[in-house]
Coordinates of C-alpha atoms in Angstrom, one line a residue:
M1 CA -38.5 -48.6 31.9
D2 CA -39.5 -48.0 28.4
S3 CA -42.4 -45.7 29.6
S4 CA -40.0 -43.9 32.0
T5 CA -37.5 -43.1 29.3
P6 CA -40.0 -41.1 27.2
N7 CA -41.2 -39.3 30.3
S8 CA -37.6 -38.3 31.1
M9 CA -37.1 -37.1 27.5
P10 CA -39.4 -34.1 27.7
G11 CA -37.1 -32.5 30.3
P12 CA -34.2 -31.8 27.9
E13 CA -36.4 -30.9 25.0
P14 CA -37.5 -27.5 26.4
T15 CA -33.9 -26.6 27.1
A16 CA -33.0 -27.5 23.5
E17 CA -35.6 -25.1 22.1
P18 CA -34.2 -22.0 23.7
Q19 CA -30.8 -22.9 22.5
A20 CA -32.1 -23.2 18.9
V21 CA -33.8 -19.8 19.3
S22 CA -30.7 -18.2 20.7
A23 CA -28.6 -19.7 18.0
A24 CA -30.5 -17.9 15.2
P25 CA -29.9 -14.4 16.7
A26 CA -26.3 -15.3 17.3
G27 CA -26.0 -16.1 13.6
A28 CA -27.7 -12.9 12.7
V29 CA -25.3 -11.0 15.0
D30 CA -22.3 -12.7 13.5
E31 CA -23.5 -11.7 10.0
E32 CA -24.2 -8.1 11.2
T33 CA -20.8 -8.0 12.8
A34 CA -19.1 -9.2 9.6
L35 CA -20.9 -6.5 7.6
L36 CA -19.9 -3.9 10.1
E37 CA -16.3 -5.0 10.1
A38 CA -16.3 -4.9 6.2
K39 CA -17.7 -1.4 6.3
I40 CA -15.1 -0.3 8.9
H41 CA -12.3 -1.8 6.8
A42 CA -13.6 0.0 3.6
L43 CA -13.9 3.3 5.5
Q44 CA -10.3 2.9 6.9
E45 CA -9.0 2.3 3.4
K46 CA -10.9 5.2 1.9
G47 CA -9.8 7.5 4.6
R48 CA -6.1 6.4 4.3
K49 CA -6.1 6.9 0.6
G50 CA -7.6 10.4 1.1
G51 CA -5.1 11.3 3.8
N52 CA -2.2 10.1 1.7
W53 CA -2.8 12.9 -0.8
F54 CA -1.1 15.2 1.7
Y55 CA 2.1 13.1 1.3
W56 CA 1.9 13.3 -2.5
V57 CA 1.5 17.1 -2.4
A58 CA 4.4 17.5 0.1
G59 CA 6.8 15.2 -1.8
L60 CA 6.1 16.6 -5.2
S61 CA 6.3 20.1 -4.0
L62 CA 9.9 19.4 -2.9
V63 CA 10.6 17.8 -6.3
N64 CA 9.2 20.8 -8.1
S65 CA 11.4 23.1 -6.1
M66 CA 14.5 21.2 -7.0
L67 CA 13.4 21.1 -10.7
I68 CA 12.9 24.9 -10.7
H69 CA 16.2 25.7 -9.0
F70 CA 18.1 23.4 -11.3
G71 CA 16.6 25.0 -14.4
A72 CA 14.1 22.3 -15.5
N73 CA 11.2 23.5 -17.6
I74 CA 8.7 21.0 -16.2
V75 CA 7.0 20.7 -12.8
F76 CA 4.4 18.4 -11.3
V77 CA 0.9 19.9 -11.2
V78 CA 0.1 18.3 -7.8
G79 CA 2.6 20.4 -5.9
L80 CA 2.0 23.5 -3.8
G81 CA 1.4 26.6 -5.9
V82 CA 2.8 28.9 -3.2
C83 CA 6.1 27.0 -3.4
E84 CA 6.2 27.1 -7.1
I85 CA 5.6 30.9 -7.1
A86 CA 8.3 31.5 -4.4
D87 CA 10.8 29.3 -6.3
S88 CA 10.1 31.2 -9.6
I89 CA 10.5 34.6 -7.8
A90 CA 13.8 33.4 -6.3
V91 CA 15.1 32.2 -9.7
F92 CA 14.1 35.5 -11.3
A93 CA 15.8 37.5 -8.5
A94 CA 18.9 35.3 -8.7
E95 CA 19.2 36.1 -12.4
K96 CA 18.8 39.8 -11.8
H97 CA 21.3 39.8 -8.8
P98 CA 23.8 37.0 -9.4
A99 CA 25.9 38.0 -6.4
Q100 CA 23.0 37.2 -4.1
G101 CA 21.7 34.3 -6.1
M102 CA 22.6 31.6 -3.5
I103 CA 20.8 33.5 -0.9
F104 CA 17.6 33.7 -3.0
H105 CA 17.8 30.1 -3.8
G106 CA 18.5 29.1 -0.2
I107 CA 15.5 31.1 1.1
A108 CA 13.1 29.7 -1.5
I109 CA 14.3 26.1 -0.8
A110 CA 14.0 26.6 2.9
F111 CA 10.4 27.9 2.4
S112 CA 9.6 24.9 0.3
V113 CA 10.9 22.5 2.9
L114 CA 8.9 24.3 5.6
A115 CA 5.7 24.3 3.6
S116 CA 6.2 20.7 2.6
G117 CA 6.9 19.7 6.1
S118 CA 3.7 21.3 7.2
V119 CA 1.8 19.4 4.6
L120 CA 3.5 16.1 5.8
L121 CA 2.3 16.9 9.3
F122 CA -1.3 17.4 8.0
G123 CA -1.0 14.0 6.3
W124 CA 0.2 12.3 9.4
L125 CA -2.5 13.8 11.6
A126 CA -5.1 13.1 9.0
N127 CA -4.2 9.4 9.0
K128 CA -4.4 9.4 12.8
R129 CA -8.0 10.5 12.1
Y130 CA -7.8 13.9 13.7
L131 CA -10.5 15.6 11.7
V132 CA -9.7 19.3 12.6
P133 CA -6.1 19.2 11.1
F134 CA -7.5 17.2 8.2
A135 CA -10.0 19.9 7.4
L136 CA -7.5 22.7 8.1
G137 CA -5.0 21.1 5.6
M138 CA -7.8 20.9 3.0
I139 CA -8.6 24.6 3.5
L140 CA -5.0 25.6 3.1
Y141 CA -4.7 23.5 0.0
L142 CA -7.9 25.2 -1.3
L143 CA -6.3 28.6 -0.7
D144 CA -3.2 27.4 -2.4
G145 CA -5.4 26.6 -5.4
L146 CA -6.9 30.1 -5.4
I147 CA -3.4 31.6 -5.7
L148 CA -3.0 29.5 -8.8
V149 CA -6.3 31.0 -10.2
F150 CA -4.8 34.5 -10.0
V151 CA -1.7 33.4 -12.0
Q152 CA -4.1 31.5 -14.4
A153 CA -2.3 28.1 -14.0
W154 CA -5.5 26.3 -15.0
L155 CA -4.0 22.8 -15.2
D156 CA -2.6 23.2 -11.7
V157 CA -6.0 24.5 -10.6
A158 CA -7.8 21.5 -12.1
F159 CA -5.5 19.1 -10.3
H160 CA -6.0 21.0 -7.0
V161 CA -9.7 20.4 -7.4
Y162 CA -9.2 16.7 -8.1
A163 CA -6.9 16.4 -5.1
L164 CA -9.4 18.2 -2.9
V165 CA -12.1 15.8 -4.0
C166 CA -9.9 12.9 -3.0
L167 CA -9.0 14.5 0.3
G168 CA -12.7 15.3 1.0
S169 CA -13.6 11.7 0.3
G170 CA -11.0 10.6 2.9
F171 CA -12.2 13.2 5.4
L172 CA -15.8 12.0 5.1
A173 CA -14.7 8.3 5.5
Y174 CA -12.8 9.1 8.6
R175 CA -15.7 11.2 10.0
E176 CA -18.1 8.3 9.5
L177 CA -15.6 5.8 11.0
N178 CA -15.2 8.0 14.1
Q179 CA -19.0 8.2 14.4
I180 CA -19.3 4.4 14.2
E181 CA -16.7 3.9 16.9
R182 CA -18.4 6.4 19.2
E183 CA -21.7 4.4 18.8
L184 CA -19.9 1.1 19.4
R185 CA -18.5 2.5 22.6
R186 CA -21.9 3.7 23.8
C187 CA -23.6 0.4 22.7
P188 CA -22.4 -1.8 25.6
Q189 CA -23.5 0.7 28.2
Q190 CA -27.0 0.9 26.6
Q191 CA -27.3 -2.9 26.7
V192 CA -26.2 -3.2 30.3
E193 CA -28.5 -0.5 31.7
P194 CA -31.8 -2.2 30.6
A195 CA -30.6 -5.5 32.1
Q196 CA -30.2 -3.8 35.5

């Protein structure tokens, strides 16, 4: 019986070796998956921070409009230049024609609300990872900065450049994230086809 026990032992040993071999790649896959998940999380966070700049621009543009119409001498540099110019023109026109002052103020505020609402929409679409609206919003913000170059509002221009860098960083992060997800969707198909 003692001699039969060692003879029966070699049977399970070969099956134990493949399990040990398959355990090593599984550990490697788990480590690789963990690294990929960490990268995906980092890209999501970077993209979200970039896309959220649209919200800041929209919100502070509205605040700027209110400040200008209530006679404040300060505005936030992150707001839309086109709204600031429209508000300034409306205030000037209201001073020249006091009888129609409410109309000028109302038109300028409505314009600021519409422009800020559009920027909010770009922010929402950007954070849904729609890259075309994200890029379009950046282009429009760039054009808004160019308007400020003509009026020589250099501090506003500098902040537009900074905001565009942050937006661009978010755009690139979301683009890379979309590419990773496309590859992951293709990956199972590629693994199944060779097995067939």
